[in-house]
PDB file of C-alpha atoms in Angstrom:
ATOM      1  CA  MET A1277      -0.054  -0.220   0.046  1.00  0.00           C
ATOM      2  CA  ALA A1278       1.880   3.118  -1.188  1.00  0.00           C
ATOM      3  CA  ILE A1279       1.719   5.139   1.966  1.00  0.00           C
ATOM      4  CA  ALA A1280       5.275   6.557   1.276  1.00  0.00           C
ATOM      5  CA  ARG A1281       4.054   7.907  -1.898  1.00  0.00           C
ATOM      6  CA  THR A1282       2.112  10.614  -0.028  1.00  0.00           C
ATOM      7  CA  ASP A1283       2.847  13.388   1.853  1.00  0.00           C
ATOM      8  CA  PHE A1284       1.741  12.168   5.500  1.00  0.00           C
ATOM      9  CA  SER A1285       4.584  12.184   7.917  1.00  0.00           C
ATOM     10  CA  SER A1286       3.197   9.726  10.226  1.00  0.00           C
ATOM     11  CA  SER A1287      -0.186   6.821  10.298  1.00  0.00           C
ATOM     12  CA  GLN A1288      -1.314   9.597  13.016  1.00  0.00           C
ATOM     13  CA  ALA A1289      -1.564  12.274  10.249  1.00  0.00           C
ATOM     14  CA  LEU A1290      -3.363  10.051   7.473  1.00  0.00           C
ATOM     15  CA  ALA A1291      -5.371   8.444  10.438  1.00  0.00           C
ATOM     16  CA  GLU A1292      -6.685  12.226  10.972  1.00  0.00           C
ATOM     17  CA  ARG A1293      -7.048  12.848   7.533  1.00  0.00           C
ATOM     18  CA  LEU A1294      -9.537   9.558   7.096  1.00  0.00           C
ATOM     19  CA  ASP A1295     -10.849  10.440  10.376  1.00  0.00           C
ATOM     20  CA  TRP A1296     -10.251   7.164  11.575  1.00  0.00           C
ATOM     21  CA  ASP A1297      -9.088   5.869  14.967  1.00  0.00           C
ATOM     22  CA  PRO A1298      -4.933   5.358  14.660  1.00  0.00           C
ATOM     23  CA  ALA A1299      -5.625   1.385  16.197  1.00  0.00           C
ATOM     24  CA  LYS A1300      -8.181   0.731  13.185  1.00  0.00           C
ATOM     25  CA  LEU A1301      -5.659   1.979  10.983  1.00  0.00           C
ATOM     26  CA  SER A1302      -2.676   0.097  12.453  1.00  0.00           C
ATOM     27  CA  ASP A1303      -4.700  -2.701  12.006  1.00  0.00           C
ATOM     28  CA  LEU A1304      -5.645  -2.719   8.669  1.00  0.00           C
ATOM     29  CA  LEU A1305      -1.787  -1.878   7.238  1.00  0.00           C
ATOM     30  CA  ASN A1306      -0.741  -5.177   9.758  1.00  0.00           C
ATOM     31  CA  GLY A1307      -3.136  -7.242   7.689  1.00  0.00           C
ATOM     32  CA  LYS A1308      -5.799  -7.693  10.378  1.00  0.00           C
ATOM     33  CA  GLY A1309      -8.859  -6.377   8.548  1.00  0.00           C
ATOM     34  CA  GLY A1310     -11.534  -4.718   9.881  1.00  0.00           C
ATOM     35  CA  THR A1311     -12.769  -2.393   7.249  1.00  0.00           C
ATOM     36  CA  SER A1312     -14.895  -2.251   4.530  1.00  0.00           C
ATOM     37  CA  ALA A1313     -14.443  -1.823   0.438  1.00  0.00           C
ATOM     38  CA  VAL A1314     -15.941   1.732   1.168  1.00  0.00           C
ATOM     39  CA  GLU A1315     -13.495   2.225   3.504  1.00  0.00           C
ATOM     40  CA  LEU A1316     -10.403   0.929   2.106  1.00  0.00           C
ATOM     41  CA  GLY A1317     -11.045   2.795  -1.389  1.00  0.00           C
ATOM     42  CA  LEU A1318     -11.121   6.030   0.667  1.00  0.00           C
ATOM     43  CA  LEU A1319      -7.709   5.048   2.308  1.00  0.00           C
ATOM     44  CA  LEU A1320      -6.150   4.061  -1.329  1.00  0.00           C
ATOM     45  CA  GLY A1321      -7.629   7.055  -3.116  1.00  0.00           C
ATOM     46  CA  ILE A1322      -6.176   9.426  -0.113  1.00  0.00           C
ATOM     47  CA  CYS A1323      -2.601   7.358  -1.387  1.00  0.00           C
ATOM     48  CA  GLY A1324      -2.637   8.100  -4.563  1.00  0.00           C
ATOM     49  CA  VAL A1325      -2.646   4.449  -5.469  1.00  0.00           C
ATOM     50  CA  GLY A1326      -3.711   4.279  -9.206  1.00  0.00           C
ATOM     51  CA  PRO A1327      -6.857   2.621 -10.553  1.00  0.00           C
ATOM     52  CA  ALA A1328      -5.350  -0.707 -11.844  1.00  0.00           C
ATOM     53  CA  GLU A1329      -3.606  -1.278  -8.536  1.00  0.00           C
ATOM     54  CA  CYS A1330      -7.023  -0.355  -6.393  1.00  0.00           C
ATOM     55  CA  ALA A1331      -8.750  -2.723  -8.258  1.00  0.00           C
ATOM     56  CA  HIS A1332      -6.678  -5.462  -7.611  1.00  0.00           C
ATOM     57  CA  LEU A1333      -6.170  -4.620  -3.549  1.00  0.00           C
ATOM     58  CA  LEU A1334      -9.852  -4.020  -3.437  1.00  0.00           C
ATOM     59  CA  SER A1335     -10.552  -8.012  -5.352  1.00  0.00           C
ATOM     60  CA  LEU A1336      -8.312  -9.228  -2.244  1.00  0.00           C
ATOM     61  CA  LEU A1337     -10.492  -7.831   0.612  1.00  0.00           C
ATOM     62  CA  PRO A1338     -12.872 -10.332   0.682  1.00  0.00           C
ATOM     63  CA  VAL A1339     -10.621 -12.968   1.020  1.00  0.00           C
ATOM     64  CA  ALA A1340      -8.274 -11.399   3.084  1.00  0.00           C
ATOM     65  CA  HIS A1341      -9.613 -13.461   6.577  1.00  0.00           C
ATOM     66  CA  VAL A1342      -8.308 -17.286   4.719  1.00  0.00           C
ATOM     67  CA  LYS A1343      -5.798 -19.100   5.968  1.00  0.00           C
ATOM     68  CA  SER A1344      -4.334 -20.851   2.816  1.00  0.00           C
ATOM     69  CA  TRP A1345      -5.181 -20.405  -0.085  1.00  0.00           C
ATOM     70  CA  LEU A1346      -4.389 -21.820  -3.999  1.00  0.00           C
ATOM     71  CA  GLN A1347      -3.415 -19.355  -6.696  1.00  0.00           C
ATOM     72  CA  VAL A1348      -4.206 -21.310 -10.231  1.00  0.00           C
ATOM     73  CA  HIS A1349      -1.939 -20.203 -12.929  1.00  0.00           C
ATOM     74  CA  GLY A1350      -3.727 -21.466 -16.327  1.00  0.00           C
ATOM     75  CA  THR A1351      -1.495 -23.548 -18.513  1.00  0.00           C
ATOM     76  CA  ARG A1352       1.926 -22.033 -16.932  1.00  0.00           C
ATOM     77  CA  PRO A1353       2.931 -19.958 -14.000  1.00  0.00           C
ATOM     78  CA  PRO A1354       2.943 -15.632 -14.474  1.00  0.00           C
ATOM     79  CA  VAL A1355       5.619 -14.487 -15.686  1.00  0.00           C
ATOM     80  CA  HIS A1356       5.846 -11.725 -12.658  1.00  0.00           C
ATOM     81  CA  HIS A1357       4.749 -14.004  -9.582  1.00  0.00           C
ATOM     82  CA  ARG A1358       3.391 -10.959  -7.790  1.00  0.00           C
ATOM     83  CA  THR A1359       2.146 -12.737  -4.393  1.00  0.00           C
ATOM     84  CA  LEU A1360       5.561 -14.889  -3.938  1.00  0.00           C
ATOM     85  CA  VAL A1361       7.684 -11.788  -4.750  1.00  0.00           C
ATOM     86  CA  GLU A1362       6.368  -9.059  -2.446  1.00  0.00           C
ATOM     87  CA  SER A1363       5.853 -12.107  -0.163  1.00  0.00           C
ATOM     88  CA  ILE A1364       9.784 -12.130   0.034  1.00  0.00           C
ATOM     89  CA  ALA A1365       9.860  -8.393   0.079  1.00  0.00           C
ATOM     90  CA  ALA A1366       8.145  -8.046   3.683  1.00  0.00           C
ATOM     91  CA  ALA A1367       9.974 -11.525   4.968  1.00  0.00           C
ATOM     92  CA  LYS A1368      12.389 -11.994   7.692  1.00  0.00           C
ATOM     93  CA  THR A1369      13.590 -15.051   7.049  1.00  0.00           C
ATOM     94  CA  LEU A1370      13.441 -17.662   4.194  1.00  0.00           C
ATOM     95  CA  ILE A1371      14.133 -21.106   4.046  1.00  0.00           C
ATOM     96  CA  SER A1372      14.112 -22.944   0.607  1.00  0.00           C
ATOM     97  CA  TRP A1373      14.504 -26.900  -0.385  1.00  0.00           C
ATOM     98  CA  ARG A1374      14.749 -27.406  -4.232  1.00  0.00           C
ATOM     99  CA  GLY A1375      15.412 -31.191  -4.906  1.00  0.00           C
ATOM    100  CA  LEU A1376      16.088 -31.833  -8.724  1.00  0.00           C
ATOM    101  CA  ALA A1377      16.372 -28.225  -9.678  1.00  0.00           C
ATOM    102  CA  LEU A1378      18.051 -25.422  -8.229  1.00  0.00           C
ATOM    103  CA  PRO A1379      16.423 -22.615  -6.320  1.00  0.00           C
ATOM    104  CA  GLU A1380      14.985 -19.366  -8.354  1.00  0.00           C
ATOM    105  CA  LEU A1381      16.690 -17.357  -7.017  1.00  0.00           C
ATOM    106  CA  LEU A1382      20.260 -18.287  -7.169  1.00  0.00           C
ATOM    107  CA  GLN A1383      20.116 -19.158 -10.797  1.00  0.00           C
ATOM    108  CA  THR A1384      22.419 -17.949 -13.394  1.00  0.00           C
ATOM    109  CA  PRO A1385      20.628 -16.289 -16.642  1.00  0.00           C
ATOM    110  CA  ALA A1386      22.213 -18.522 -18.666  1.00  0.00           C
ATOM    111  CA  TYR A1387      20.818 -21.362 -16.628  1.00  0.00           C
ATOM    112  CA  MET A1388      17.258 -19.874 -16.591  1.00  0.00           C
ATOM    113  CA  ARG A1389      17.224 -20.382 -20.196  1.00  0.00           C
ATOM    114  CA  ALA A1390      18.434 -23.722 -20.342  1.00  0.00           C
ATOM    115  CA  ALA A1391      15.806 -24.741 -17.824  1.00  0.00           C
ATOM    116  CA  MET A1392      12.685 -22.705 -19.485  1.00  0.00           C
ATOM    117  CA  SER A1393      13.577 -24.330 -22.827  1.00  0.00           C
ATOM    118  CA  ALA A1394      12.930 -27.350 -20.948  1.00  0.00           C
ATOM    119  CA  SER A1395       9.767 -26.353 -20.298  1.00  0.00           C
ATOM    120  CA  PRO A1396       6.514 -27.549 -22.877  1.00  0.00           C
ATOM    121  CA  ASN A1397       4.607 -24.571 -20.901  1.00  0.00           C
ATOM    122  CA  ILE A1398       6.574 -21.826 -21.648  1.00  0.00           C
ATOM    123  CA  PRO A1399       6.564 -20.048 -25.206  1.00  0.00           C
ATOM    124  CA  GLN A1400       9.752 -18.978 -26.341  1.00  0.00           C
ATOM    125  CA  ASP A1401       8.743 -15.659 -26.671  1.00  0.00           C
ATOM    126  CA  GLU A1402       8.192 -15.047 -22.798  1.00  0.00           C
ATOM    127  CA  VAL A1403      12.078 -16.545 -22.029  1.00  0.00           C
ATOM    128  CA  GLU A1404      13.531 -13.138 -21.696  1.00  0.00           C
ATOM    129  CA  ALA A1405      10.504 -11.610 -19.866  1.00  0.00           C
ATOM    130  CA  ARG A1406      10.514 -14.370 -17.203  1.00  0.00           C
ATOM    131  CA  VAL A1407      14.383 -13.935 -16.862  1.00  0.00           C
ATOM    132  CA  GLU A1408      14.199 -10.363 -16.433  1.00  0.00           C
ATOM    133  CA  ALA A1409      11.303 -10.972 -13.854  1.00  0.00           C
ATOM    134  CA  ARG A1410      13.673 -13.607 -12.144  1.00  0.00           C
ATOM    135  CA  LEU A1411      17.051 -11.260 -12.002  1.00  0.00           C
ATOM    136  CA  LYS A1412      14.378  -8.459 -10.256  1.00  0.00           C
ATOM    137  CA  MET A1413      13.213 -10.860  -7.911  1.00  0.00           C
ATOM    138  CA  GLN A1414      17.074 -11.924  -7.134  1.00  0.00           C
ATOM    139  CA  GLU A1415      17.485  -8.118  -6.085  1.00  0.00           C
ATOM    140  CA  HIS A1416      15.803  -8.769  -2.863  1.00  0.00           C
ATOM    141  CA  LEU A1417      18.547 -10.787  -1.455  1.00  0.00           C
ATOM    142  CA  ARG A1418      20.575  -8.156  -1.285  1.00  0.00           C
ATOM    143  CA  ARG A1419      18.288  -6.720   1.434  1.00  0.00           C
ATOM    144  CA  ARG A1420      19.793  -6.949   4.826  1.00  0.00           C
ATOM    145  CA  GLY A1421      16.989  -7.342   7.226  1.00  0.00           C
ATOM    146  CA  LEU A1422      16.243 -10.902   4.904  1.00  0.00           C
ATOM    147  CA  ILE A1423      18.057 -13.737   6.120  1.00  0.00           C
ATOM    148  CA  CYS A1424      17.996 -17.138   3.721  1.00  0.00           C
ATOM    149  CA  THR A1425      18.941 -20.572   4.216  1.00  0.00           C
ATOM    150  CA  PHE A1426      18.962 -23.061   0.808  1.00  0.00           C
ATOM    151  CA  TYR A1427      18.901 -26.437   1.019  1.00  0.00           C
ATOM    152  CA  ILE A1428      19.762 -28.084  -2.397  1.00  0.00           C
ATOM    153  CA  HIS A1429      20.316 -31.755  -3.069  1.00  0.00           C
ATOM    154  CA  GLU A1430      23.415 -32.613  -4.840  1.00  0.00           C
ATOM    155  CA  VAL A1431      21.875 -34.219  -7.542  1.00  0.00           C
ATOM    156  CA  ALA A1432      20.358 -30.551  -8.955  1.00  0.00           C
ATOM    157  CA  LEU A1433      24.166 -29.728  -8.988  1.00  0.00           C
ATOM    158  CA  SER A1434      25.499 -32.756 -11.063  1.00  0.00           C
ATOM    159  CA  LEU A1435      22.608 -32.495 -13.728  1.00  0.00           C
ATOM    160  CA  PRO A1436      23.986 -30.908 -16.582  1.00  0.00           C
ATOM    161  CA  VAL A1437      21.502 -27.807 -17.501  1.00  0.00           C
ATOM    162  CA  GLY A1438      22.654 -25.902 -20.277  1.00  0.00           C
ATOM    163  CA  GLY A1439      25.963 -28.063 -20.880  1.00  0.00           C
ATOM    164  CA  SER A1440      29.786 -27.470 -19.099  1.00  0.00           C
ATOM    165  CA  ASP A1441      29.877 -23.702 -19.591  1.00  0.00           C
ATOM    166  CA  VAL A1442      26.603 -22.723 -17.901  1.00  0.00           C
ATOM    167  CA  ARG A1443      26.956 -25.367 -14.829  1.00  0.00           C
ATOM    168  CA  ARG A1444      30.259 -24.173 -14.600  1.00  0.00           C
ATOM    169  CA  GLU A1445      29.286 -20.468 -14.210  1.00  0.00           C
ATOM    170  CA  GLN A1446      26.381 -21.584 -12.317  1.00  0.00           C
ATOM    171  CA  LEU A1447      28.435 -23.447  -9.521  1.00  0.00           C
ATOM    172  CA  HIS A1448      30.142 -20.257  -8.809  1.00  0.00           C
ATOM    173  CA  HIS A1449      27.680 -18.081  -8.871  1.00  0.00           C
ATOM    174  CA  LEU A1450      26.529 -20.200  -5.708  1.00  0.00           C
ATOM    175  CA  LEU A1451      30.047 -19.959  -4.375  1.00  0.00           C
ATOM    176  CA  ARG A1452      29.764 -16.177  -4.736  1.00  0.00           C
ATOM    177  CA  ARG A1453      25.701 -16.120  -3.168  1.00  0.00           C
ATOM    178  CA  ALA A1454      27.330 -18.260  -0.422  1.00  0.00           C
ATOM    179  CA  VAL A1455      30.119 -15.829   1.173  1.00  0.00           C
ATOM    180  CA  ARG A1456      27.361 -12.811   1.619  1.00  0.00           C
ATOM    181  CA  PRO A1457      26.569 -12.873   5.269  1.00  0.00           C
ATOM    182  CA  ASN A1458      22.713 -13.541   4.940  1.00  0.00           C
ATOM    183  CA  ILE A1459      22.656 -16.309   2.156  1.00  0.00           C
ATOM    184  CA  VAL A1460      23.449 -19.762   3.528  1.00  0.00           C
ATOM    185  CA  ILE A1461      23.697 -22.700   0.942  1.00  0.00           C
ATOM    186  CA  ARG A1462      23.362 -26.046   2.300  1.00  0.00           C
ATOM    187  CA  ILE A1463      23.462 -29.641   0.313  1.00  0.00           C
ATOM    188  CA  MET A1464      22.424 -32.611   1.080  1.00  0.00           C
ATOM    189  CA  PRO A1465      24.399 -35.372  -0.127  1.00  0.00           C
ATOM    190  CA  ALA A1466      23.297 -37.843  -2.443  1.00  0.00           C
ATOM    191  CA  LYS A1467      24.625 -40.532  -0.635  1.00  0.00           C
ATOM    192  CA  ILE A1468      21.877 -40.206   1.858  1.00  0.00           C
ATOM    193  CA  GLY A1469      19.322 -41.898  -0.004  1.00  0.00           C
ATOM    194  CA  ALA A1470      15.926 -41.218   1.157  1.00  0.00           C
ATOM    195  CA  HIS A1471      15.485 -37.800   2.767  1.00  0.00           C
ATOM    196  CA  ALA A1472      12.709 -35.516   4.598  1.00  0.00           C
ATOM    197  CA  GLY A1473      12.380 -33.353   1.250  1.00  0.00           C
ATOM    198  CA  MET A1474      11.809 -35.805  -1.329  1.00  0.00           C
ATOM    199  CA  ASP A1475       7.874 -34.848  -1.680  1.00  0.00           C
ATOM    200  CA  MET A1476       7.863 -31.605  -2.390  1.00  0.00           C
ATOM    201  CA  PRO A1477       9.880 -28.164  -2.708  1.00  0.00           C
ATOM    202  CA  PHE A1478       8.820 -25.637  -0.530  1.00  0.00           C
ATOM    203  CA  THR A1479       9.705 -22.112   0.489  1.00  0.00           C
ATOM    204  CA  ARG A1480       9.364 -21.120   3.874  1.00  0.00           C
ATOM    205  CA  LEU A1481       8.967 -17.288   4.945  1.00  0.00           C
ATOM    206  CA  THR A1482       8.614 -15.572   8.003  1.00  0.00           C
ATOM    207  CA  PHE A1483       7.540 -12.066   9.175  1.00  0.00           C
ATOM    208  CA  GLU A1484       8.314  -9.324  11.138  1.00  0.00           C
ATOM    209  CA  LYS A1485       4.356  -8.510  11.949  1.00  0.00           C
ATOM    210  CA  TYR A1486       2.817 -11.547  10.005  1.00  0.00           C
ATOM    211  CA  GLU A1487       2.653 -14.880  10.607  1.00  0.00           C
ATOM    212  CA  PRO A1488       4.707 -17.113   8.791  1.00  0.00           C
ATOM    213  CA  VAL A1489       3.657 -19.011   5.155  1.00  0.00           C
ATOM    214  CA  VAL A1490       5.088 -22.061   2.952  1.00  0.00           C
ATOM    215  CA  CYS A1491       4.931 -21.624  -0.832  1.00  0.00           C
ATOM    216  CA  VAL A1492       4.502 -24.644  -2.763  1.00  0.00           C
ATOM    217  CA  GLU A1493       5.026 -24.316  -6.396  1.00  0.00           C
ATOM    218  CA  CYS A1494       3.384 -26.491  -9.143  1.00  0.00           C
ATOM    219  CA  GLU A1495       3.273 -26.379 -12.690  1.00  0.00           C
ATOM    220  CA  ASN A1496       0.366 -24.556 -12.805  1.00  0.00           C
ATOM    221  CA  SER A1497      -0.412 -23.565  -9.629  1.00  0.00           C
ATOM    222  CA  THR A1498       1.149 -22.047  -6.145  1.00  0.00           C
ATOM    223  CA  ALA A1499      -0.269 -23.098  -2.729  1.00  0.00           C
ATOM    224  CA  PHE A1500       0.021 -20.567  -0.002  1.00  0.00           C
ATOM    225  CA  ILE A1501       0.124 -22.431   3.149  1.00  0.00           C
ATOM    226  CA  GLU A1502      -0.727 -20.811   6.412  1.00  0.00           C
ATOM    227  CA  ASP A1503      -2.506 -22.905   8.625  1.00  0.00           C
ATOM    228  CA  GLU A1504      -0.690 -23.706  11.872  1.00  0.00           C
ATOM    229  CA  ALA A1505      -0.940 -27.713  11.682  1.00  0.00           C
ATOM    230  CA  SER A1506       0.527 -27.410   8.106  1.00  0.00           C
ATOM    231  CA  LEU A1507       3.256 -25.099   9.170  1.00  0.00           C
ATOM    232  CA  ASP A1508       4.135 -27.033  12.030  1.00  0.00           C
ATOM    233  CA  GLY A1509       4.589 -29.966   9.691  1.00  0.00           C
ATOM    234  CA  TYR A1510       6.954 -27.946   7.476  1.00  0.00           C
ATOM    235  CA  ALA A1511       9.097 -26.685  10.585  1.00  0.00           C
ATOM    236  CA  THR A1512       9.468 -30.591  11.059  1.00  0.00           C
ATOM    237  CA  THR A1513      11.081 -31.120   7.568  1.00  0.00           C
ATOM    238  CA  VAL A1514      12.982 -28.084   7.674  1.00  0.00           C
ATOM    239  CA  ARG A1515      14.880 -29.436  11.311  1.00  0.00           C
ATOM    240  CA  ALA A1516      15.127 -32.994   9.432  1.00  0.00           C
ATOM    241  CA  LEU A1517      16.554 -31.454   6.161  1.00  0.00           C
ATOM    242  CA  SER A1518      19.328 -29.363   8.573  1.00  0.00           C
ATOM    243  CA  GLU A1519      19.988 -32.422  10.441  1.00  0.00           C
ATOM    244  CA  SER A1520      20.799 -34.485   7.739  1.00  0.00           C
ATOM    245  CA  SER A1521      22.571 -32.064   4.935  1.00  0.00           C
ATOM    246  CA  LEU A1522      26.219 -30.750   5.201  1.00  0.00           C
ATOM    247  CA  ASP A1523      27.039 -27.402   6.766  1.00  0.00           C
ATOM    248  CA  SER A1524      27.745 -24.285   5.564  1.00  0.00           C
ATOM    249  CA  GLU A1525      31.379 -24.669   5.036  1.00  0.00           C
ATOM    250  CA  GLU A1526      31.162 -28.383   3.649  1.00  0.00           C
ATOM    251  CA  SER A1527      28.344 -27.178   1.244  1.00  0.00           C
ATOM    252  CA  LYS A1528      31.288 -24.432  -0.255  1.00  0.00           C
ATOM    253  CA  ALA A1529      33.732 -27.257  -0.204  1.00  0.00           C
ATOM    254  CA  LEU A1530      31.421 -29.660  -2.184  1.00  0.00           C
ATOM    255  CA  ILE A1531      30.200 -27.114  -4.923  1.00  0.00           C
ATOM    256  CA  ALA A1532      34.095 -26.036  -5.585  1.00  0.00           C
ATOM    257  CA  ARG A1533      34.975 -29.454  -6.476  1.00  0.00           C
ATOM    258  CA  LEU A1534      32.185 -29.662  -8.645  1.00  0.00           C
ATOM    259  CA  GLY A1535      33.254 -26.454 -10.142  1.00  0.00           C
ATOM    260  CA  GLU A1536      37.060 -27.376 -10.455  1.00  0.00           C
ATOM    261  CA  ALA A1537      36.152 -30.754 -12.150  1.00  0.00           C
ATOM    262  CA  LEU A1538      34.082 -28.685 -15.124  1.00  0.00           C
ATOM    263  CA  TRP A1539      37.674 -26.910 -15.728  1.00  0.00           C
ATOM    264  CA  PRO A1540      39.414 -28.441 -19.040  1.00  0.00           C
ATOM    265  CA  LEU A1541      42.740 -30.033 -18.107  1.00  0.00           C
ATOM    266  CA  ASP A1542      44.649 -27.495 -20.356  1.00  0.00           C
ATOM    267  CA  GLU A1543      43.096 -24.259 -18.551  1.00  0.00           C
ATOM    268  CA  ALA A1544      43.413 -26.342 -15.482  1.00  0.00           C
ATOM    269  CA  VAL A1545      47.095 -25.817 -15.731  1.00  0.00           C
TER     270      VAL A1545
END
């Protein structure tokens, strides 16, 4: 909600302009509801929100109280996954598990293009727009307020996605990300065999002011899970992944070894 675009110096000033109790405005801005469509429309108008954004936010009001929801995308996921991106932008911590693919937040453009080319549901003329959208999403990793842990299966590092040059660049990219103070990469070794993350990749987000959410992305839909029992189950899975995975230093060493093995002998001398 673009309050920053207004001249209001505080929420108190905005509440006075609306003739609202400050607690009512605080509840709304913190996701607790308590307002009608007319009142929300008034707030958005005062804040200078454009018609398209206003319509989008008003469409969300009737389901704002719903715990957990499914977004169905049609034949393919959207180019710009707005709900996921906005959730990452607001998150305090992010925990990601991926099995056979690398997390979108850690992919190089070349890896993205190679992975997208294998999907029968992504048109060629959408690839560059999707690459641009993912790179924009990756910018959130620079935010100091976001702490990220990525669990990745060793097999994902070994798949020849895009060929040796792409794979080598991708491995070096992971190492560059792994030295950032807010990013931890941990590898699940293949020798473990059966493990807690075999069923489904997921992303778990926690927030400063909101309840946690788990995002599960499928081929043409995305589930956002918020109910307490399900969140407890994912927390248990995260603990199991942590127990089975290499620590951060061991993981970096494994990534480095895999990258070194891809250099031609005449270049390695």
